[in-house]
Coordinates of C-alpha atoms and ligand atoms in Angstrom, one line a residue:
M1 CA 125.4 164.5 -8.7
A2 CA 128.3 162.9 -9.1
T3 CA 129.8 159.5 -7.5
L4 CA 133.2 158.6 -7.6
A5 CA 135.1 156.0 -6.5
T6 CA 139.6 157.1 -6.3
T7 CA 140.1 154.6 -4.4
V8 CA 141.5 150.8 -4.4
G9 CA 138.2 148.8 -1.4
L10 CA 136.2 152.2 -3.3
P11 CA 133.6 152.7 -3.4
R12 CA 131.0 151.3 -0.1
L13 CA 129.0 153.9 0.5
L14 CA 127.8 154.6 -2.0
S15 CA 128.5 151.3 -4.0
A16 CA 124.7 149.9 -4.3
L17 CA 123.8 153.9 -5.8
S18 CA 121.6 153.6 -8.8
G19 CA 121.3 156.2 -11.2
G20 CA 119.7 158.6 -9.2
E21 CA 117.6 156.3 -8.4
M22 CA 116.5 155.1 -5.1
V23 CA 117.4 151.6 -3.6
D24 CA 114.6 149.7 -3.2
L25 CA 114.9 147.3 -1.2
D26 CA 115.7 144.1 -2.6
R27 CA 118.8 145.5 -4.4
H28 CA 119.8 146.5 -0.8
L29 CA 119.7 143.1 0.2
D30 CA 121.5 142.2 -3.1
A31 CA 124.4 144.7 -2.5
H32 CA 125.3 143.5 1.4
G33 CA 123.1 141.3 2.6
L34 CA 120.5 140.7 5.4
L35 CA 122.0 143.3 8.9
P36 CA 123.0 140.1 11.9
S37 CA 121.0 139.4 14.0
D38 CA 120.1 140.7 17.6
R39 CA 121.1 136.7 18.4
E40 CA 124.7 136.7 16.1
L41 CA 125.1 140.5 17.1
D42 CA 124.0 141.7 20.4
A43 CA 124.2 145.3 22.3
N44 CA 128.3 144.5 23.7
G45 CA 128.8 142.8 20.9
L46 CA 127.7 145.9 18.8
L47 CA 129.8 148.4 21.2
D48 CA 132.9 146.6 20.5
L49 CA 133.0 146.4 17.4
V50 CA 132.4 150.3 17.0
E51 CA 135.6 150.2 19.5
R52 CA 137.6 148.8 17.5
S53 CA 136.3 150.0 14.2
G54 CA 137.5 153.4 15.4
L55 CA 133.9 154.6 14.4
R56 CA 134.3 158.3 14.4
G57 CA 130.8 160.4 13.5
R58 CA 130.6 162.2 10.1
G59 CA 128.5 165.2 11.5
G60 CA 132.1 166.9 12.2
A61 CA 133.2 167.2 14.9
A62 CA 134.8 163.0 14.2
F63 CA 133.9 162.7 17.9
P64 CA 134.8 158.4 18.6
M65 CA 130.6 156.4 18.1
A66 CA 132.0 154.3 20.9
T67 CA 132.6 156.8 23.4
K68 CA 128.7 158.9 22.3
L69 CA 127.3 154.8 22.5
G70 CA 129.1 154.6 26.3
A71 CA 126.6 157.4 27.5
V72 CA 123.3 156.9 26.4
R73 CA 124.2 152.9 28.1
A74 CA 125.1 154.9 30.8
A75 CA 122.3 157.2 32.1
R76 CA 119.5 156.5 33.2
G77 CA 116.2 156.1 31.2
P78 CA 114.4 154.5 28.6
A79 CA 117.2 155.7 25.1
I80 CA 116.3 157.4 22.1
V81 CA 118.3 157.4 19.1
V82 CA 117.7 161.1 16.3
A83 CA 119.5 160.2 13.3
N84 CA 120.8 163.8 12.5
G85 CA 120.0 164.7 8.5
C86 CA 119.5 167.9 9.0
E87 CA 122.1 168.4 6.9
S88 CA 121.8 172.4 7.0
E89 CA 126.0 172.5 5.7
P90 CA 124.7 174.6 2.6
I91 CA 127.6 173.2 1.1
S92 CA 127.7 169.3 1.4
A93 CA 124.9 167.1 0.0
K94 CA 126.1 163.9 1.5
D95 CA 123.2 163.9 3.8
A96 CA 120.9 164.3 1.3
L97 CA 122.0 161.6 -1.4
L98 CA 122.5 159.4 2.5
L99 CA 118.4 159.6 2.8
H100 CA 117.4 160.1 -0.9
E101 CA 118.8 157.1 -2.9
L102 CA 120.5 154.5 -0.4
P103 CA 117.3 155.2 3.3
H104 CA 117.8 151.9 3.8
L105 CA 121.4 151.9 4.3
V106 CA 121.0 154.7 6.3
L107 CA 117.7 152.9 8.8
D108 CA 120.4 149.5 9.1
G109 CA 122.3 151.5 11.2
V110 CA 119.7 153.8 13.2
E111 CA 118.1 150.2 14.0
L112 CA 121.8 148.4 14.9
A113 CA 121.9 151.7 16.8
A114 CA 118.7 151.7 18.9
R115 CA 119.9 147.7 19.0
A116 CA 123.0 148.6 21.1
V117 CA 121.6 151.2 23.6
G118 CA 118.8 149.7 24.2
A119 CA 116.1 151.6 22.7
A120 CA 112.4 151.1 21.3
E121 CA 112.3 153.8 19.5
A122 CA 114.1 156.2 17.2
I123 CA 113.8 159.6 14.4
V124 CA 114.7 160.1 11.5
A125 CA 115.6 164.6 10.9
F126 CA 115.5 166.3 7.9
E127 CA 115.2 169.5 6.8
T128 CA 111.6 170.3 5.7
P129 CA 112.5 170.6 1.5
N130 CA 113.6 167.4 1.8
T131 CA 110.5 166.2 0.4
A132 CA 113.2 163.8 -2.1
A133 CA 114.4 161.7 1.2
R134 CA 111.0 161.7 2.9
M135 CA 109.2 160.7 0.3
S136 CA 112.6 157.9 0.4
L137 CA 112.5 157.4 3.3
E138 CA 108.7 156.2 4.1
N139 CA 109.3 154.2 1.2
A140 CA 111.5 152.1 2.4
L141 CA 110.3 152.1 6.0
S142 CA 107.2 151.1 4.1
E143 CA 109.1 147.9 2.7
R144 CA 111.0 147.0 5.5
R145 CA 106.9 147.2 8.0
A146 CA 106.4 144.4 5.1
E147 CA 109.5 141.9 5.5
R148 CA 109.6 142.5 9.4
I149 CA 113.3 143.6 9.1
D150 CA 113.1 147.0 12.4
S151 CA 112.3 145.8 16.8
T152 CA 112.7 150.0 16.3
R153 CA 109.5 152.1 16.3
F154 CA 111.2 154.8 13.5
S155 CA 109.1 158.0 13.2
L156 CA 110.5 161.2 11.3
F157 CA 110.7 164.3 12.1
A158 CA 111.4 167.3 9.9
A159 CA 113.2 170.7 10.8
E160 CA 113.3 173.9 9.9
E161 CA 115.5 174.4 6.9
R162 CA 118.3 177.5 9.8
F163 CA 122.2 176.9 9.6
L164 CA 121.4 175.8 12.9
S165 CA 119.4 173.2 13.3
G166 CA 121.4 170.6 12.9
Q167 CA 123.0 171.2 15.5
E168 CA 122.3 168.2 18.3
T169 CA 120.5 170.5 20.8
A170 CA 118.6 172.5 18.3
L171 CA 117.3 169.4 16.6
V172 CA 116.0 168.0 20.4
S173 CA 114.6 171.9 21.3
Q174 CA 112.2 171.1 17.5
I175 CA 111.6 167.9 17.9
D176 CA 110.9 168.3 21.2
G177 CA 108.2 170.8 20.1
G178 CA 110.1 173.9 20.7
P179 CA 112.4 176.7 17.9
P180 CA 115.6 176.1 17.0
K181 CA 118.2 176.8 18.7
P182 CA 120.1 175.2 20.9
T183 CA 120.7 174.7 24.7
F184 CA 124.0 175.1 27.2
V185 CA 125.1 171.5 28.3
P186 CA 125.3 170.1 30.0
P187 CA 123.2 168.4 30.1
R188 CA 124.3 166.5 27.2
P189 CA 121.7 165.4 24.2
T190 CA 123.3 161.5 25.6
D191 CA 122.0 162.7 29.5
R192 CA 119.0 164.1 28.9
G193 CA 117.7 164.3 24.6
V194 CA 114.3 164.4 23.5
G195 CA 111.2 164.4 26.2
R196 CA 114.2 164.6 28.3
R197 CA 115.2 160.8 28.1
P198 CA 119.4 159.8 27.3
T199 CA 119.0 160.7 23.3
L200 CA 121.7 158.5 20.9
I201 CA 122.4 162.1 17.7
Q202 CA 124.3 160.6 15.5
N203 CA 124.9 162.0 11.7
V204 CA 123.2 159.5 9.0
E205 CA 126.2 159.0 7.4
T206 CA 128.1 157.9 10.8
L207 CA 124.8 155.7 11.1
A208 CA 125.4 154.3 7.4
N209 CA 128.6 153.5 8.3
L210 CA 127.5 150.9 11.1
A211 CA 125.4 149.3 8.8
L212 CA 128.7 148.3 7.1
V213 CA 130.3 147.6 10.0
A214 CA 128.4 145.2 12.2
R215 CA 128.0 143.3 8.1
Y216 CA 131.8 143.3 6.9
G217 CA 133.7 143.9 10.5
A218 CA 136.1 145.6 12.5
E219 CA 138.7 145.0 11.0
W220 CA 137.3 145.9 6.3
Y221 CA 137.1 148.4 8.0
R222 CA 139.4 149.6 9.7
E223 CA 141.5 148.3 5.4
L224 CA 140.9 151.9 4.7
G225 CA 142.1 155.1 6.2
T226 CA 144.6 156.6 8.5
D227 CA 145.3 154.1 12.5
A228 CA 143.4 157.7 14.2
E229 CA 140.8 158.4 11.3
T230 CA 138.9 154.9 10.0
G231 CA 137.2 154.0 6.8
S232 CA 135.7 155.9 4.3
K233 CA 134.6 159.8 3.5
L234 CA 131.9 161.4 1.9
V235 CA 133.2 164.5 0.7
T236 CA 130.8 166.8 -1.0
L237 CA 133.1 169.1 -3.4
A238 CA 132.2 172.5 -4.9
G239 CA 133.6 175.1 -7.1
A240 CA 136.4 175.1 -10.7
V241 CA 135.9 171.1 -11.3
E242 CA 134.5 169.6 -13.9
N243 CA 132.0 166.9 -12.1
P244 CA 131.4 168.8 -8.5
G245 CA 128.9 166.7 -6.9
V246 CA 130.0 163.8 -3.9
Y247 CA 132.9 161.4 -3.0
E248 CA 133.4 158.5 -1.4
I249 CA 136.8 158.7 -0.6
E250 CA 139.7 157.2 1.8
F251 CA 140.8 160.4 4.6
G252 CA 144.2 160.9 4.0
T253 CA 142.8 160.7 -0.1
P254 CA 145.5 164.1 -1.1
L255 CA 142.7 166.3 -2.7
G256 CA 144.4 166.3 -5.6
A257 CA 143.9 162.6 -6.4
L258 CA 140.0 164.6 -5.6
F259 CA 140.8 167.1 -8.4
A260 CA 142.2 164.3 -10.9
A261 CA 138.3 161.9 -9.8
A262 CA 136.4 165.1 -10.1
G263 CA 137.9 165.0 -14.2
G264 CA 140.4 168.1 -13.1
L265 CA 140.2 172.1 -12.3
S266 CA 138.1 173.4 -14.4
S267 CA 139.6 176.8 -14.0
E268 CA 143.0 179.2 -11.9
L269 CA 141.7 178.8 -9.1
A270 CA 141.8 182.0 -5.8
G271 CA 142.0 179.2 -3.2
V272 CA 140.3 176.2 -1.4
L273 CA 137.9 176.5 1.7
V274 CA 137.8 173.0 3.8
G275 CA 135.5 172.7 5.7
G276 CA 131.8 174.1 5.0
Y277 CA 131.4 177.9 6.3
F278 CA 133.1 177.1 9.1
G279 CA 135.9 175.1 7.4
S280 CA 139.0 176.8 6.7
W281 CA 140.2 179.1 3.9
L282 CA 143.0 178.7 3.2
P283 CA 145.8 179.2 -0.6
A284 CA 146.0 176.9 -4.1
A285 CA 149.2 177.3 -4.1
G286 CA 150.6 173.5 -3.6
V287 CA 146.1 172.9 -2.2
G288 CA 146.7 168.5 -4.4
A289 CA 149.1 168.0 -2.0
L290 CA 147.4 168.4 1.6
E291 CA 145.8 165.1 1.8
L292 CA 141.9 165.1 3.4
S293 CA 142.2 164.1 6.6
N294 CA 141.0 166.3 10.5
E295 CA 145.0 165.3 11.6
A296 CA 146.9 166.2 7.9
L297 CA 144.4 168.9 8.0
G298 CA 145.0 169.7 11.5
H299 CA 148.2 170.5 10.9
H300 CA 147.0 173.5 8.3
G301 CA 145.0 175.2 11.2
A302 CA 142.5 172.6 9.1
A303 CA 139.6 170.4 10.2
L304 CA 137.5 168.0 7.5
G305 CA 134.4 169.1 9.8
C306 CA 131.6 167.9 7.9
G307 CA 133.4 166.5 4.3
A308 CA 132.5 170.0 2.4
V309 CA 134.8 171.2 0.7
V310 CA 135.1 174.6 -2.5
A311 CA 137.5 175.0 -5.0
L312 CA 137.7 179.1 -5.6
P313 CA 137.6 179.5 -9.4
A314 CA 140.7 183.1 -10.0
R315 CA 138.1 185.2 -11.4
S316 CA 136.0 185.1 -8.0
C317 CA 136.4 187.5 -5.9
P318 CA 137.5 185.9 -2.3
V319 CA 136.5 189.2 -0.5
A320 CA 132.5 188.5 -1.5
E321 CA 132.3 185.0 -1.6
T322 CA 133.5 186.1 2.5
V323 CA 132.0 188.4 3.5
R324 CA 128.4 186.8 2.0
V325 CA 128.6 183.6 4.1
A326 CA 129.7 186.0 6.8
I327 CA 126.5 187.9 6.6
Y328 CA 124.7 185.1 6.2
L329 CA 125.7 183.5 9.7
A330 CA 125.4 186.3 11.6
T331 CA 121.9 186.4 10.8
E332 CA 121.4 183.0 11.3
T333 CA 122.2 183.5 14.7
A334 CA 119.8 181.7 17.5
G335 CA 119.6 185.0 19.2
Q336 CA 119.8 184.5 22.2
C337 CA 124.1 185.1 23.8
G338 CA 124.1 188.6 23.7
P339 CA 128.3 188.0 22.8
C340 CA 127.0 185.8 19.3
V341 CA 124.5 188.4 19.0
H342 CA 126.7 190.8 18.9
G343 CA 130.4 190.2 18.0
T344 CA 128.8 188.1 14.6
A345 CA 127.1 191.5 12.6
A346 CA 129.4 193.3 13.6
I347 CA 132.5 191.4 11.9
A348 CA 129.6 190.9 9.1
R349 CA 129.1 195.0 9.7
T350 CA 133.1 196.1 9.1
L351 CA 133.9 193.5 6.7
H352 CA 130.4 194.9 4.5
G353 CA 132.9 198.0 5.0
V354 CA 136.0 197.6 3.9
A355 CA 134.9 194.9 0.9
E356 CA 133.1 197.8 -0.1
G357 CA 136.3 200.3 0.5
K358 CA 134.0 202.1 3.5
A359 CA 136.1 200.6 5.9
S360 CA 137.1 202.5 9.2
P361 CA 140.6 202.8 10.1
T362 CA 140.7 200.3 12.8
A363 CA 138.5 197.7 10.9
F364 CA 141.3 194.3 10.4
A365 CA 142.4 194.8 14.6
D366 CA 138.4 195.0 15.4
L367 CA 138.1 192.1 13.0
K368 CA 141.8 190.1 14.4
R369 CA 139.8 190.8 18.0
W370 CA 137.0 190.4 18.1
A371 CA 137.8 186.9 16.1
E372 CA 140.3 185.7 18.8
E373 CA 137.3 187.3 21.4
L374 CA 134.3 185.3 20.3
P375 CA 134.7 182.2 20.7
G376 CA 133.2 179.9 23.4
R377 CA 131.2 183.1 24.6
G378 CA 127.2 181.6 23.3
A379 CA 126.3 178.1 23.7
C380 CA 126.5 176.5 20.4
H381 CA 130.1 176.5 18.2
H382 CA 128.1 178.5 15.5
P383 CA 130.4 182.5 17.2
N384 CA 133.0 179.9 16.2
G385 CA 132.8 178.6 13.1
L386 CA 132.0 182.4 12.0
A387 CA 135.2 183.9 13.6
H388 CA 137.4 180.4 12.5
F389 CA 135.6 181.0 8.6
V390 CA 136.5 185.2 8.9
S391 CA 140.2 185.0 9.9
T392 CA 140.8 182.2 7.6
A393 CA 140.2 183.8 4.8
L394 CA 142.0 187.7 6.0
R395 CA 144.6 185.6 6.0
T396 CA 145.4 184.0 3.9
F397 CA 143.4 186.4 0.9
K398 CA 145.4 189.4 3.2
P399 CA 146.2 191.7 0.2
Q400 CA 142.4 190.9 -1.2
F401 CA 141.3 192.7 1.8
A402 CA 143.8 195.0 1.5
D403 CA 143.0 196.4 -1.9
H404 CA 139.6 196.3 -0.8
A405 CA 139.4 198.5 2.4
R406 CA 141.8 200.6 -0.9
H407 CA 139.9 200.9 -4.4
G408 CA 136.0 199.9 -3.4
P409 CA 134.4 196.1 -5.6
C410 CA 136.9 195.0 -7.6
D411 CA 136.1 192.6 -10.6
G412 CA 135.3 189.4 -9.3
C413 CA 133.1 191.1 -7.4
A414 CA 130.1 190.5 -9.6
A415 CA 130.6 187.0 -10.3
E416 CA 128.3 184.4 -10.2
P417 CA 128.6 184.0 -6.6
V418 CA 130.4 180.4 -5.9
L419 CA 129.0 180.1 -1.8
T420 CA 125.6 179.9 -1.8
F421 CA 122.8 179.8 0.9
P422 CA 118.8 179.5 0.6
Q423 CA 117.4 183.1 1.0
P424 CA 115.1 184.3 3.6
S425 CA 111.9 183.6 2.6
P426 CA 108.6 185.9 4.1
A427 CA 107.8 182.4 5.9
R428 CA 111.5 182.7 6.9
P429 CA 112.7 185.7 8.7
Ligands
FMN501 C1 125.6 174.3 14.0 C2 125.7 173.8 13.1 C3 125.0 173.5 12.9 C4 124.6 171.8 12.6 N1 124.4 171.1 11.9 C5 124.8 169.2 11.8 C6 124.0 168.3 10.7 O1 123.4 169.5 9.4 N2 123.8 167.8 11.1 C7 124.9 166.8 11.9 O2 124.6 165.2 11.4 N3 125.5 167.2 11.9 C8 124.9 168.9 12.8 N4 126.2 169.2 13.8 C9 126.8 168.2 14.2 C10 125.6 168.2 15.9 O3 125.1 169.3 16.7 C11 126.8 166.4 16.7 O4 128.0 166.4 16.6 C12 126.3 166.0 15.0 O5 125.1 165.1 14.6 C13 126.3 164.4 16.0 O6 126.7 163.9 15.4 P1 128.0 162.5 14.1 O7 129.1 162.3 16.5 O8 127.5 160.9 14.5 O9 128.8 163.4 13.9 C14 126.0 170.6 13.6 C15 126.6 171.6 13.9 C16 126.8 172.8 14.6 C17 127.5 173.4 15.7
SF4_502 S1 125.9 181.1 20.6 FE1 124.5 182.6 19.3 S2 124.3 180.6 17.7 FE2 124.7 179.4 19.6 S3 123.1 179.7 21.0 FE3 123.9 181.0 21.5 S4 123.3 182.5 19.4 FE4 122.6 181.0 19.2

């Protein structure tokens, strides 16, 4: 996995990386020093610091961390912290990198988050196949126990490998012994989550950032990024670049600079997918000037989400890539909200018909209508995400979809898939 800084002041999160190995406690402390003690930085001080830093969640929704801390502190009952390292987005690899190579930075963040909400207990969650994360976390926790670093009682939780596993209410359900299915909110996990206790759920990259904010301060933190989106962001770059991998960038970095840091493009592009499988397809023309922040991408109807970016090579077929992912997402519905179950399946089926040149005359009108009607019709954002992904594909690749509807598969349809995802197994229906 390649990691490169693209800006003065970077890397921050990735500064202690050590050639693919887990960074042990000695090396971690050499790089960052001890955490401020409880007396140096208490719960109120932490909340104030997070507020001033402008730290937002890195799991996809970019929600301000200070607001969530405030909500958990205001809720009744003994709070608990969940570090979300599920990374159920198949093309994202940044949380796996953090958990495997920089577990102490994440655990520092969990310890601080627990301090901020007065929690005595914390759970670090990852997906079951991520055995590298489990081993690093177990090693790191035993190093920390030996040095009596933490006041918090930590445990690990291996979630199912499903697209919805990392959705916060689905994660709460699994930790409580249930299926990986989202639940309707309210109540939000901040009020009633794990064991019906107030629960702070934060992405592991958010928590790793907290570990830096607590050590270096809010002003230092704001030196990078934009006014609205402060600090740095881990981005997983895949597809037609010379060195795909995880990169740490400043919010607002032009996509062209990220491509350059990755050794440049390895071919002409058909388009770019920004924000993962709930993200947006954008045309290749002028894409290098796109700034990687939610605010700037918002002007193009896109968002950075978890930070997964795919440069689709011109030899690949965007129709085939979109259809495969749409079918995958439709099969990943948790199967409990009618409009989601039927709507996502109808979209996937109709798209497949278009790709095969067997579409009904109303296929494009149907797809447009469903993509407009589906958002907001389920307990979670799954239908919204699929609808957005598909409608940006239909807009960006309009001629290619029209061509497939008339003539069926093209040469690019047989190319090796760029957008990949876990295949169903007998144990994973
Ligand atoms: C379908 C779906 C899947 C999600 N998967 C993840 C995930 O794997 N990891 C994650 O941190 N957040 C994921 N989220 C977002 C979480 O629900 C939640 O917002 C996040 O963990 C909060 O942490 P943050 O505020 O630090 O980003 C997902 C959301 C949705 C709708
Ligand atoms: S909207 Fe879909 S994925 Fe989300 S909970 Fe309902 S059925 Fe499951």
